[in-house]
Amino acid sequence: MELNDRDHRLISALGDGLALVERPYLVLGQSLGMAEDEVIARIQAMKDCGIIRRFGIIVRHHELGFRANAMSVWDIPDHQVAEVGRILGDSPEVTLCYRRPRRLPDWPYNLFCMIHGRDRPAVEAAIAALVERYGLGSHAHAVLFSTRRFKQTGARYGRRAAAE
Amino acid sequence: MSLDETDRAIINVLQGGFPIAARPFAVAAERLGLTEDDLLARITRLRADGTLTRFGPLWHAEKMGGGLTLTAMKVPAERYEEVTEIVNSYPEVAHNYAREHSFNMWFVVATERPERIREVLDDIERRTGLAVFDMPKIEEFFVGLRFEA
């Protein structure tokens, strides 16, 4: 899908989120000089082609009681990484899973999983369960707990928007 | 903040699949067995108390033509505050976490133009005198990022 000018104006206006009113797409359209139908059709098209990954509530995980998070990283041989990534990505404990480049010699890991939990022992138990279940014990592995969060704004597009 | 069962159901059901229709809250409320007014009132309260940051889209950066990467730095403990201030001064830095490792600072950079990523990272290297390790994703296996309330 090619985004045109009107889509970009809509993306920019959507950055603040929807108004919490009965007809939010009407209100959004009024701020842009677009009809409600056009707003709905354009958002639907962006959702259908994946420009909008997900449309709904965006939570603050810390405030929801997920107080601990760790980035769990592995060095998986290149010929196996796609398969291991798919397995870990499908696991209930894992909230995000990506293959990324190694940065040798400083950083030997190429598979990154985010694990969120109520507290640190819960995250440690979840990681231990993954290692046990999928026989990952022989791969080099590190767990990086977060100690402080400085910024959680979401990425900005147009005026303001969020992406992961 | 305390969440009752209805609040939890709202959070769990509406993290994705919010209706794109003229009366979306009415459609969503029906799914949850609530009235439109009740759902709006609860979402308004959850946003006011900070449980929700926003109600709207999560964008796919690359499909929008933008740049997105994860970067890491090894920051000496005595310089941590100073470097944090420099890194966070860029509007392109979306989140920044301190982590327990020799790579102790991890942040996401998201830009409207892909070329801008390199400019921001070079600029941070120049201003801090520290190496910035760029680790853009090669493949994505899951982007759930949903939380059970």
PDB file of C-alpha atoms in Angstrom:
ATOM      1  CA  MET A   1       0.000   0.000   0.000  1.00  0.00           C
ATOM      2  CA  GLU A   2       1.309   3.449  -0.985  1.00  0.00           C
ATOM      3  CA  LEU A   3       0.541   6.046   1.644  1.00  0.00           C
ATOM      4  CA  ASN A   4      -0.665   9.344   0.268  1.00  0.00           C
ATOM      5  CA  ASP A   5      -0.876  12.776   1.806  1.00  0.00           C
ATOM      6  CA  ARG A   6      -4.240  12.200   3.384  1.00  0.00           C
ATOM      7  CA  ASP A   7      -2.983   8.968   4.997  1.00  0.00           C
ATOM      8  CA  HIS A   8      -0.007  10.820   6.436  1.00  0.00           C
ATOM      9  CA  ARG A   9      -2.248  13.496   7.919  1.00  0.00           C
ATOM     10  CA  LEU A  10      -4.393  10.771   9.445  1.00  0.00           C
ATOM     11  CA  ILE A  11      -1.324   8.942  10.844  1.00  0.00           C
ATOM     12  CA  SER A  12      -0.165  12.154  12.425  1.00  0.00           C
ATOM     13  CA  ALA A  13      -3.570  12.846  13.983  1.00  0.00           C
ATOM     14  CA  LEU A  14      -3.861   9.249  15.240  1.00  0.00           C
ATOM     15  CA  GLY A  15      -0.656   9.608  17.217  1.00  0.00           C
ATOM     16  CA  ASP A  16      -2.464  10.925  20.246  1.00  0.00           C
ATOM     17  CA  GLY A  17      -4.851   7.988  20.156  1.00  0.00           C
ATOM     18  CA  LEU A  18      -8.577   7.946  19.653  1.00  0.00           C
ATOM     19  CA  ALA A  19     -10.890  10.294  21.495  1.00  0.00           C
ATOM     20  CA  LEU A  20     -12.897   8.400  24.091  1.00  0.00           C
ATOM     21  CA  VAL A  21     -16.308   9.309  22.697  1.00  0.00           C
ATOM     22  CA  GLU A  22     -19.119   7.390  21.018  1.00  0.00           C
ATOM     23  CA  ARG A  23     -17.986   8.233  17.484  1.00  0.00           C
ATOM     24  CA  PRO A  24     -14.198   8.658  17.646  1.00  0.00           C
ATOM     25  CA  TYR A  25     -13.650   8.334  13.885  1.00  0.00           C
ATOM     26  CA  LEU A  26     -16.124  11.151  13.263  1.00  0.00           C
ATOM     27  CA  VAL A  27     -14.240  13.385  15.727  1.00  0.00           C
ATOM     28  CA  LEU A  28     -10.915  12.465  14.156  1.00  0.00           C
ATOM     29  CA  GLY A  29     -12.280  13.253  10.688  1.00  0.00           C
ATOM     30  CA  GLN A  30     -13.604  16.625  11.837  1.00  0.00           C
ATOM     31  CA  SER A  31     -10.115  17.666  12.918  1.00  0.00           C
ATOM     32  CA  LEU A  32      -8.813  16.823   9.418  1.00  0.00           C
ATOM     33  CA  GLY A  33     -11.700  17.770   7.165  1.00  0.00           C
ATOM     34  CA  MET A  34     -12.396  14.126   6.337  1.00  0.00           C
ATOM     35  CA  ALA A  35     -15.696  12.280   6.431  1.00  0.00           C
ATOM     36  CA  GLU A  36     -16.127   9.542   9.036  1.00  0.00           C
ATOM     37  CA  ASP A  37     -16.436   6.937   6.243  1.00  0.00           C
ATOM     38  CA  GLU A  38     -13.123   7.959   4.732  1.00  0.00           C
ATOM     39  CA  VAL A  39     -11.355   7.788   8.120  1.00  0.00           C
ATOM     40  CA  ILE A  40     -12.743   4.305   8.757  1.00  0.00           C
ATOM     41  CA  ALA A  41     -11.804   3.075   5.271  1.00  0.00           C
ATOM     42  CA  ARG A  42      -8.250   4.428   5.480  1.00  0.00           C
ATOM     43  CA  ILE A  43      -7.598   2.981   8.959  1.00  0.00           C
ATOM     44  CA  GLN A  44      -9.037  -0.360   7.861  1.00  0.00           C
ATOM     45  CA  ALA A  45      -6.761  -0.386   4.796  1.00  0.00           C
ATOM     46  CA  MET A  46      -3.672   0.386   6.909  1.00  0.00           C
ATOM     47  CA  LYS A  47      -4.626  -2.400   9.303  1.00  0.00           C
ATOM     48  CA  ASP A  48      -5.242  -4.888   6.472  1.00  0.00           C
ATOM     49  CA  CYS A  49      -1.827  -4.318   4.914  1.00  0.00           C
ATOM     50  CA  GLY A  50       0.010  -4.417   8.245  1.00  0.00           C
ATOM     51  CA  ILE A  51       1.095  -0.776   8.547  1.00  0.00           C
ATOM     52  CA  ILE A  52      -0.991  -0.851  11.703  1.00  0.00           C
ATOM     53  CA  ARG A  53       0.200  -3.955  13.532  1.00  0.00           C
ATOM     54  CA  ARG A  54      -2.454  -3.841  16.151  1.00  0.00           C
ATOM     55  CA  PHE A  55      -5.232  -1.437  16.989  1.00  0.00           C
ATOM     56  CA  GLY A  56      -6.495  -1.076  20.525  1.00  0.00           C
ATOM     57  CA  ILE A  57      -5.364  -0.482  24.054  1.00  0.00           C
ATOM     58  CA  ILE A  58      -1.666   0.113  24.630  1.00  0.00           C
ATOM     59  CA  VAL A  59      -0.809  -0.643  28.251  1.00  0.00           C
ATOM     60  CA  ARG A  60       2.002   0.303  30.552  1.00  0.00           C
ATOM     61  CA  HIS A  61       3.230  -3.112  31.565  1.00  0.00           C
ATOM     62  CA  HIS A  62       4.881  -1.834  34.717  1.00  0.00           C
ATOM     63  CA  GLU A  63       1.622  -0.356  35.968  1.00  0.00           C
ATOM     64  CA  LEU A  64      -0.175  -3.638  35.190  1.00  0.00           C
ATOM     65  CA  GLY A  65       2.057  -5.432  37.679  1.00  0.00           C
ATOM     66  CA  PHE A  66       4.748  -6.708  35.292  1.00  0.00           C
ATOM     67  CA  ARG A  67       7.538  -5.308  37.421  1.00  0.00           C
ATOM     68  CA  ALA A  68      10.388  -7.380  36.029  1.00  0.00           C
ATOM     69  CA  ASN A  69      11.654  -7.818  32.496  1.00  0.00           C
ATOM     70  CA  ALA A  70      14.700  -9.486  31.090  1.00  0.00           C
ATOM     71  CA  MET A  71      16.229  -9.726  27.680  1.00  0.00           C
ATOM     72  CA  SER A  72      17.245 -13.333  27.285  1.00  0.00           C
ATOM     73  CA  VAL A  73      19.814 -13.830  24.530  1.00  0.00           C
ATOM     74  CA  TRP A  74      21.340 -16.928  22.937  1.00  0.00           C
ATOM     75  CA  ASP A  75      24.098 -17.727  20.481  1.00  0.00           C
ATOM     76  CA  ILE A  76      22.390 -20.181  18.142  1.00  0.00           C
ATOM     77  CA  PRO A  77      24.217 -21.540  15.074  1.00  0.00           C
ATOM     78  CA  ASP A  78      23.000 -19.705  11.965  1.00  0.00           C
ATOM     79  CA  HIS A  79      21.500 -22.813  10.393  1.00  0.00           C
ATOM     80  CA  GLN A  80      19.328 -23.429  13.473  1.00  0.00           C
ATOM     81  CA  VAL A  81      18.383 -19.911  14.506  1.00  0.00           C
ATOM     82  CA  ALA A  82      15.194 -19.625  12.447  1.00  0.00           C
ATOM     83  CA  GLU A  83      13.812 -22.857  13.851  1.00  0.00           C
ATOM     84  CA  VAL A  84      14.716 -22.031  17.468  1.00  0.00           C
ATOM     85  CA  GLY A  85      13.311 -18.518  16.974  1.00  0.00           C
ATOM     86  CA  ARG A  86       9.979 -19.863  15.813  1.00  0.00           C
ATOM     87  CA  ILE A  87       9.791 -22.253  18.767  1.00  0.00           C
ATOM     88  CA  LEU A  88      10.638 -19.565  21.317  1.00  0.00           C
ATOM     89  CA  GLY A  89       8.378 -17.030  19.613  1.00  0.00           C
ATOM     90  CA  ASP A  90       5.442 -19.406  20.023  1.00  0.00           C
ATOM     91  CA  SER A  91       6.127 -19.915  23.724  1.00  0.00           C
ATOM     92  CA  PRO A  92       3.735 -18.297  26.183  1.00  0.00           C
ATOM     93  CA  GLU A  93       6.609 -16.928  28.288  1.00  0.00           C
ATOM     94  CA  VAL A  94       8.034 -14.870  25.421  1.00  0.00           C
ATOM     95  CA  THR A  95       6.606 -11.438  24.566  1.00  0.00           C
ATOM     96  CA  LEU A  96       8.996 -10.574  21.707  1.00  0.00           C
ATOM     97  CA  CYS A  97      11.519 -12.660  19.771  1.00  0.00           C
ATOM     98  CA  TYR A  98      13.976 -11.392  17.162  1.00  0.00           C
ATOM     99  CA  ARG A  99      17.071 -12.538  15.314  1.00  0.00           C
ATOM    100  CA  ARG A 100      19.715  -9.774  15.373  1.00  0.00           C
ATOM    101  CA  PRO A 101      23.347  -9.547  14.232  1.00  0.00           C
ATOM    102  CA  ARG A 102      26.200 -10.633  16.479  1.00  0.00           C
ATOM    103  CA  ARG A 103      28.771  -7.917  17.166  1.00  0.00           C
ATOM    104  CA  LEU A 104      31.930  -9.953  17.576  1.00  0.00           C
ATOM    105  CA  PRO A 105      33.997 -10.118  19.638  1.00  0.00           C
ATOM    106  CA  ASP A 106      31.971  -8.022  22.102  1.00  0.00           C
ATOM    107  CA  TRP A 107      28.560  -9.559  21.562  1.00  0.00           C
ATOM    108  CA  PRO A 108      28.205 -13.202  20.457  1.00  0.00           C
ATOM    109  CA  TYR A 109      24.395 -13.511  20.710  1.00  0.00           C
ATOM    110  CA  ASN A 110      22.015 -13.600  17.748  1.00  0.00           C
ATOM    111  CA  LEU A 111      18.609 -14.501  19.202  1.00  0.00           C
ATOM    112  CA  PHE A 112      16.838 -12.056  21.510  1.00  0.00           C
ATOM    113  CA  CYS A 113      13.719 -12.787  23.575  1.00  0.00           C
ATOM    114  CA  MET A 114      11.895 -10.439  25.914  1.00  0.00           C
ATOM    115  CA  ILE A 115      10.433 -12.061  29.006  1.00  0.00           C
ATOM    116  CA  HIS A 116       8.120 -10.083  31.304  1.00  0.00           C
ATOM    117  CA  GLY A 117       6.964 -11.237  34.713  1.00  0.00           C
ATOM    118  CA  ARG A 118       5.483 -10.113  37.999  1.00  0.00           C
ATOM    119  CA  ASP A 119       8.888 -10.215  39.664  1.00  0.00           C
ATOM    120  CA  ARG A 120      12.435 -11.377  39.098  1.00  0.00           C
ATOM    121  CA  PRO A 121      12.003 -14.980  40.343  1.00  0.00           C
ATOM    122  CA  ALA A 122       9.032 -15.380  37.989  1.00  0.00           C
ATOM    123  CA  VAL A 123      11.140 -14.260  35.020  1.00  0.00           C
ATOM    124  CA  GLU A 124      14.039 -16.522  36.084  1.00  0.00           C
ATOM    125  CA  ALA A 125      11.665 -19.487  36.375  1.00  0.00           C
ATOM    126  CA  ALA A 126      10.189 -18.772  32.936  1.00  0.00           C
ATOM    127  CA  ILE A 127      13.653 -18.707  31.338  1.00  0.00           C
ATOM    128  CA  ALA A 128      14.708 -21.905  33.129  1.00  0.00           C
ATOM    129  CA  ALA A 129      11.538 -23.568  31.850  1.00  0.00           C
ATOM    130  CA  LEU A 130      12.326 -22.548  28.252  1.00  0.00           C
ATOM    131  CA  VAL A 131      15.899 -23.870  28.483  1.00  0.00           C
ATOM    132  CA  GLU A 132      14.671 -27.155  29.924  1.00  0.00           C
ATOM    133  CA  ARG A 133      11.710 -27.621  27.562  1.00  0.00           C
ATOM    134  CA  TYR A 134      13.630 -26.961  24.360  1.00  0.00           C
ATOM    135  CA  GLY A 135      17.024 -28.379  25.355  1.00  0.00           C
ATOM    136  CA  LEU A 136      18.847 -25.049  24.976  1.00  0.00           C
ATOM    137  CA  GLY A 137      21.378 -25.713  27.735  1.00  0.00           C
ATOM    138  CA  SER A 138      24.336 -26.222  25.390  1.00  0.00           C
ATOM    139  CA  HIS A 139      24.054 -22.783  23.726  1.00  0.00           C
ATOM    140  CA  ALA A 140      25.848 -19.738  25.128  1.00  0.00           C
ATOM    141  CA  HIS A 141      23.223 -17.651  26.868  1.00  0.00           C
ATOM    142  CA  ALA A 142      22.920 -14.438  28.871  1.00  0.00           C
ATOM    143  CA  VAL A 143      20.065 -12.857  30.793  1.00  0.00           C
ATOM    144  CA  LEU A 144      19.986  -9.066  31.040  1.00  0.00           C
ATOM    145  CA  PHE A 145      17.543  -7.852  33.659  1.00  0.00           C
ATOM    146  CA  SER A 146      16.455  -4.275  33.362  1.00  0.00           C
ATOM    147  CA  THR A 147      17.198  -2.193  36.412  1.00  0.00           C
ATOM    148  CA  ARG A 148      15.796   1.163  35.310  1.00  0.00           C
ATOM    149  CA  ARG A 149      13.527   2.436  32.591  1.00  0.00           C
ATOM    150  CA  PHE A 150      14.333   5.939  31.406  1.00  0.00           C
ATOM    151  CA  LYS A 151      11.919   6.393  28.571  1.00  0.00           C
ATOM    152  CA  GLN A 152       8.879   4.566  27.265  1.00  0.00           C
ATOM    153  CA  THR A 153       7.345   6.908  24.780  1.00  0.00           C
ATOM    154  CA  GLY A 154       6.846   4.755  21.714  1.00  0.00           C
ATOM    155  CA  ALA A 155       8.335   5.804  18.409  1.00  0.00           C
ATOM    156  CA  ARG A 156       7.154   9.058  16.887  1.00  0.00           C
ATOM    157  CA  TYR A 157       5.807   9.394  13.381  1.00  0.00           C
ATOM    158  CA  GLY A 158       4.361  12.467  11.822  1.00  0.00           C
ATOM    159  CA  ARG A 159       3.649  14.405  14.961  1.00  0.00           C
ATOM    160  CA  ARG A 160       3.340  11.515  17.391  1.00  0.00           C
ATOM    161  CA  ALA A 161       2.776   7.798  16.975  1.00  0.00           C
ATOM    162  CA  ALA A 162       4.081   4.534  18.370  1.00  0.00           C
ATOM    163  CA  ALA A 163       5.735   1.501  16.891  1.00  0.00           C
ATOM    164  CA  GLU A 164       7.526  -1.614  18.045  1.00  0.00           C
TER     165      GLU A 164
ATOM    166  CA  MET B   1      -4.894   1.719  41.130  1.00  0.00           C
ATOM    167  CA  SER B   2      -6.961  -1.424  41.546  1.00  0.00           C
ATOM    168  CA  LEU B   3      -8.443  -3.359  38.661  1.00  0.00           C
ATOM    169  CA  ASP B   4     -11.642  -5.322  38.993  1.00  0.00           C
ATOM    170  CA  GLU B   5     -12.537  -8.299  36.831  1.00  0.00           C
ATOM    171  CA  THR B   6     -14.268  -6.147  34.229  1.00  0.00           C
ATOM    172  CA  ASP B   7     -11.219  -3.872  33.893  1.00  0.00           C
ATOM    173  CA  ARG B   8      -9.027  -6.927  33.361  1.00  0.00           C
ATOM    174  CA  ALA B   9     -11.366  -8.299  30.719  1.00  0.00           C
ATOM    175  CA  ILE B  10     -11.310  -4.941  28.905  1.00  0.00           C
ATOM    176  CA  ILE B  11      -7.496  -4.841  28.915  1.00  0.00           C
ATOM    177  CA  ASN B  12      -7.138  -8.445  27.802  1.00  0.00           C
ATOM    178  CA  VAL B  13      -9.737  -8.259  25.036  1.00  0.00           C
ATOM    179  CA  LEU B  14      -8.999  -4.805  23.641  1.00  0.00           C
ATOM    180  CA  GLN B  15      -5.188  -4.954  23.241  1.00  0.00           C
ATOM    181  CA  GLY B  16      -5.936  -5.872  19.655  1.00  0.00           C
ATOM    182  CA  GLY B  17      -8.937  -6.049  17.403  1.00  0.00           C
ATOM    183  CA  PHE B  18     -10.590  -2.799  18.396  1.00  0.00           C
ATOM    184  CA  PRO B  19     -13.543  -2.327  16.003  1.00  0.00           C
ATOM    185  CA  ILE B  20     -13.078   0.049  13.095  1.00  0.00           C
ATOM    186  CA  ALA B  21     -16.725   0.990  12.738  1.00  0.00           C
ATOM    187  CA  ALA B  22     -18.855   4.082  13.337  1.00  0.00           C
ATOM    188  CA  ARG B  23     -19.689   3.126  16.944  1.00  0.00           C
ATOM    189  CA  PRO B  24     -16.635   1.073  17.942  1.00  0.00           C
ATOM    190  CA  PHE B  25     -17.173   1.295  21.688  1.00  0.00           C
ATOM    191  CA  ALA B  26     -20.731   0.005  21.295  1.00  0.00           C
ATOM    192  CA  VAL B  27     -19.465  -3.003  19.278  1.00  0.00           C
ATOM    193  CA  ALA B  28     -16.648  -3.688  21.758  1.00  0.00           C
ATOM    194  CA  ALA B  29     -18.991  -3.258  24.724  1.00  0.00           C
ATOM    195  CA  GLU B  30     -21.340  -5.874  23.336  1.00  0.00           C
ATOM    196  CA  ARG B  31     -18.440  -8.355  23.107  1.00  0.00           C
ATOM    197  CA  LEU B  32     -17.675  -7.686  26.761  1.00  0.00           C
ATOM    198  CA  GLY B  33     -21.274  -7.708  27.954  1.00  0.00           C
ATOM    199  CA  LEU B  34     -21.138  -4.025  28.939  1.00  0.00           C
ATOM    200  CA  THR B  35     -22.945  -0.903  27.841  1.00  0.00           C
ATOM    201  CA  GLU B  36     -21.204   1.607  25.610  1.00  0.00           C
ATOM    202  CA  ASP B  37     -21.318   4.238  28.406  1.00  0.00           C
ATOM    203  CA  ASP B  38     -19.829   1.878  30.965  1.00  0.00           C
ATOM    204  CA  LEU B  39     -16.998   0.854  28.643  1.00  0.00           C
ATOM    205  CA  LEU B  40     -16.151   4.482  27.806  1.00  0.00           C
ATOM    206  CA  ALA B  41     -16.176   5.440  31.480  1.00  0.00           C
ATOM    207  CA  ARG B  42     -13.863   2.581  32.423  1.00  0.00           C
ATOM    208  CA  ILE B  43     -11.385   3.221  29.603  1.00  0.00           C
ATOM    209  CA  THR B  44     -11.347   6.903  30.517  1.00  0.00           C
ATOM    210  CA  ARG B  45     -10.518   6.006  34.122  1.00  0.00           C
ATOM    211  CA  LEU B  46      -7.820   3.471  33.106  1.00  0.00           C
ATOM    212  CA  ARG B  47      -6.181   6.100  30.957  1.00  0.00           C
ATOM    213  CA  ALA B  48      -6.414   8.774  33.646  1.00  0.00           C
ATOM    214  CA  ASP B  49      -4.718   6.546  36.243  1.00  0.00           C
ATOM    215  CA  GLY B  50      -1.902   5.609  33.825  1.00  0.00           C
ATOM    216  CA  THR B  51      -2.699   1.911  33.300  1.00  0.00           C
ATOM    217  CA  LEU B  52      -3.154   2.624  29.594  1.00  0.00           C
ATOM    218  CA  THR B  53      -0.854   4.908  27.692  1.00  0.00           C
ATOM    219  CA  ARG B  54      -2.951   5.267  24.590  1.00  0.00           C
ATOM    220  CA  PHE B  55      -5.887   3.923  22.756  1.00  0.00           C
ATOM    221  CA  GLY B  56      -5.027   3.516  19.116  1.00  0.00           C
ATOM    222  CA  PRO B  57      -2.547   2.045  16.638  1.00  0.00           C
ATOM    223  CA  LEU B  58       0.758   0.259  17.108  1.00  0.00           C
ATOM    224  CA  TRP B  59       2.592   1.085  13.859  1.00  0.00           C
ATOM    225  CA  HIS B  60       4.854  -1.146  11.824  1.00  0.00           C
ATOM    226  CA  ALA B  61       7.904   1.085  11.416  1.00  0.00           C
ATOM    227  CA  GLU B  62       9.437  -0.521   8.336  1.00  0.00           C
ATOM    228  CA  LYS B  63       6.143  -0.729   6.477  1.00  0.00           C
ATOM    229  CA  MET B  64       5.687   2.985   7.053  1.00  0.00           C
ATOM    230  CA  GLY B  65       9.067   3.504   5.417  1.00  0.00           C
ATOM    231  CA  GLY B  66      10.783   4.450   8.659  1.00  0.00           C
ATOM    232  CA  GLY B  67      13.895   3.151  10.367  1.00  0.00           C
ATOM    233  CA  LEU B  68      13.972   1.138  13.593  1.00  0.00           C
ATOM    234  CA  THR B  69      16.834  -0.418  15.490  1.00  0.00           C
ATOM    235  CA  LEU B  70      17.962  -1.651  18.890  1.00  0.00           C
ATOM    236  CA  THR B  71      21.292  -0.326  20.097  1.00  0.00           C
ATOM    237  CA  ALA B  72      23.542  -1.079  23.029  1.00  0.00           C
ATOM    238  CA  MET B  73      26.367   0.741  24.762  1.00  0.00           C
ATOM    239  CA  LYS B  74      28.930  -0.061  27.442  1.00  0.00           C
ATOM    240  CA  VAL B  75      28.783   2.974  29.663  1.00  0.00           C
ATOM    241  CA  PRO B  76      31.235   3.443  32.558  1.00  0.00           C
ATOM    242  CA  ALA B  77      29.254   3.645  35.816  1.00  0.00           C
ATOM    243  CA  GLU B  78      30.528   7.135  36.651  1.00  0.00           C
ATOM    244  CA  ARG B  79      29.308   8.462  33.290  1.00  0.00           C
ATOM    245  CA  TYR B  80      25.914   6.751  33.285  1.00  0.00           C
ATOM    246  CA  GLU B  81      23.807   9.789  34.154  1.00  0.00           C
ATOM    247  CA  GLU B  82      25.621  12.064  31.706  1.00  0.00           C
ATOM    248  CA  VAL B  83      25.323   9.581  28.817  1.00  0.00           C
ATOM    249  CA  THR B  84      21.666   8.893  29.627  1.00  0.00           C
ATOM    250  CA  GLU B  85      20.956  12.582  29.329  1.00  0.00           C
ATOM    251  CA  ILE B  86      22.625  12.796  25.924  1.00  0.00           C
ATOM    252  CA  VAL B  87      20.901   9.670  24.565  1.00  0.00           C
ATOM    253  CA  ASN B  88      17.448  10.625  25.842  1.00  0.00           C
ATOM    254  CA  SER B  89      17.742  14.108  24.369  1.00  0.00           C
ATOM    255  CA  TYR B  90      17.000  12.663  20.900  1.00  0.00           C
ATOM    256  CA  PRO B  91      13.294  12.488  20.106  1.00  0.00           C
ATOM    257  CA  GLU B  92      14.145   9.460  17.933  1.00  0.00           C
ATOM    258  CA  VAL B  93      15.091   7.463  21.063  1.00  0.00           C
ATOM    259  CA  ALA B  94      11.867   5.667  21.916  1.00  0.00           C
ATOM    260  CA  HIS B  95      12.858   3.729  24.999  1.00  0.00           C
ATOM    261  CA  ASN B  96      15.964   3.328  27.008  1.00  0.00           C
ATOM    262  CA  TYR B  97      16.635   0.644  29.621  1.00  0.00           C
ATOM    263  CA  ALA B  98      19.518   0.117  32.012  1.00  0.00           C
ATOM    264  CA  ARG B  99      20.430  -3.580  32.080  1.00  0.00           C
ATOM    265  CA  GLU B 100      22.753  -5.705  34.204  1.00  0.00           C
ATOM    266  CA  HIS B 101      25.611  -6.554  31.841  1.00  0.00           C
ATOM    267  CA  SER B 102      28.787  -4.960  30.502  1.00  0.00           C
ATOM    268  CA  PHE B 103      26.408  -3.766  27.769  1.00  0.00           C
ATOM    269  CA  ASN B 104      24.454  -1.778  30.319  1.00  0.00           C
ATOM    270  CA  MET B 105      22.443   0.689  28.219  1.00  0.00           C
ATOM    271  CA  TRP B 106      19.886  -0.483  25.643  1.00  0.00           C
ATOM    272  CA  PHE B 107      17.716   1.819  23.612  1.00  0.00           C
ATOM    273  CA  VAL B 108      15.450   1.749  20.583  1.00  0.00           C
ATOM    274  CA  VAL B 109      15.880   4.349  17.846  1.00  0.00           C
ATOM    275  CA  ALA B 110      12.941   4.958  15.495  1.00  0.00           C
ATOM    276  CA  THR B 111      13.099   7.462  12.667  1.00  0.00           C
ATOM    277  CA  GLU B 112      10.849   8.588   9.845  1.00  0.00           C
ATOM    278  CA  ARG B 113      13.683   8.229   7.302  1.00  0.00           C
ATOM    279  CA  PRO B 114      15.871   5.072   7.483  1.00  0.00           C
ATOM    280  CA  GLU B 115      19.073   7.096   6.808  1.00  0.00           C
ATOM    281  CA  ARG B 116      18.442   9.105   9.950  1.00  0.00           C
ATOM    282  CA  ILE B 117      19.289   6.063  12.141  1.00  0.00           C
ATOM    283  CA  ARG B 118      22.967   6.226  11.193  1.00  0.00           C
ATOM    284  CA  GLU B 119      23.047   9.992  11.744  1.00  0.00           C
ATOM    285  CA  VAL B 120      21.641   9.668  15.274  1.00  0.00           C
ATOM    286  CA  LEU B 121      24.009   6.827  16.216  1.00  0.00           C
ATOM    287  CA  ASP B 122      27.048   8.650  14.792  1.00  0.00           C
ATOM    288  CA  ASP B 123      26.041  11.768  16.652  1.00  0.00           C
ATOM    289  CA  ILE B 124      25.716   9.876  19.950  1.00  0.00           C
ATOM    290  CA  GLU B 125      29.139   8.280  19.389  1.00  0.00           C
ATOM    291  CA  ARG B 126      30.680  11.660  18.679  1.00  0.00           C
ATOM    292  CA  ARG B 127      29.110  13.359  21.703  1.00  0.00           C
ATOM    293  CA  THR B 128      29.824  10.552  24.191  1.00  0.00           C
ATOM    294  CA  GLY B 129      33.087   9.190  22.767  1.00  0.00           C
ATOM    295  CA  LEU B 130      31.629   5.689  23.310  1.00  0.00           C
ATOM    296  CA  ALA B 131      30.855   2.984  20.763  1.00  0.00           C
ATOM    297  CA  VAL B 132      27.204   2.443  19.880  1.00  0.00           C
ATOM    298  CA  PHE B 133      26.431  -1.138  18.790  1.00  0.00           C
ATOM    299  CA  ASP B 134      23.668  -1.235  16.206  1.00  0.00           C
ATOM    300  CA  MET B 135      21.604  -4.442  16.279  1.00  0.00           C
ATOM    301  CA  PRO B 136      18.703  -4.066  13.856  1.00  0.00           C
ATOM    302  CA  LYS B 137      16.382  -7.031  13.601  1.00  0.00           C
ATOM    303  CA  ILE B 138      17.111  -9.577  10.883  1.00  0.00           C
ATOM    304  CA  GLU B 139      14.005 -11.671  11.448  1.00  0.00           C
ATOM    305  CA  GLU B 140      11.003 -11.370  13.684  1.00  0.00           C
ATOM    306  CA  PHE B 141       9.438 -14.423  15.296  1.00  0.00           C
ATOM    307  CA  PHE B 142       6.693 -12.849  17.342  1.00  0.00           C
ATOM    308  CA  VAL B 143       5.337  -9.425  18.096  1.00  0.00           C
ATOM    309  CA  GLY B 144       2.647 -10.297  20.578  1.00  0.00           C
ATOM    310  CA  LEU B 145       3.691  -7.874  23.293  1.00  0.00           C
ATOM    311  CA  ARG B 146       0.374  -8.400  24.958  1.00  0.00           C
ATOM    312  CA  PHE B 147      -0.035  -8.497  28.694  1.00  0.00           C
ATOM    313  CA  GLU B 148      -2.555 -10.464  30.692  1.00  0.00           C
ATOM    314  CA  ALA B 149      -4.057  -8.175  33.301  1.00  0.00           C
TER     315      ALA B 149
END
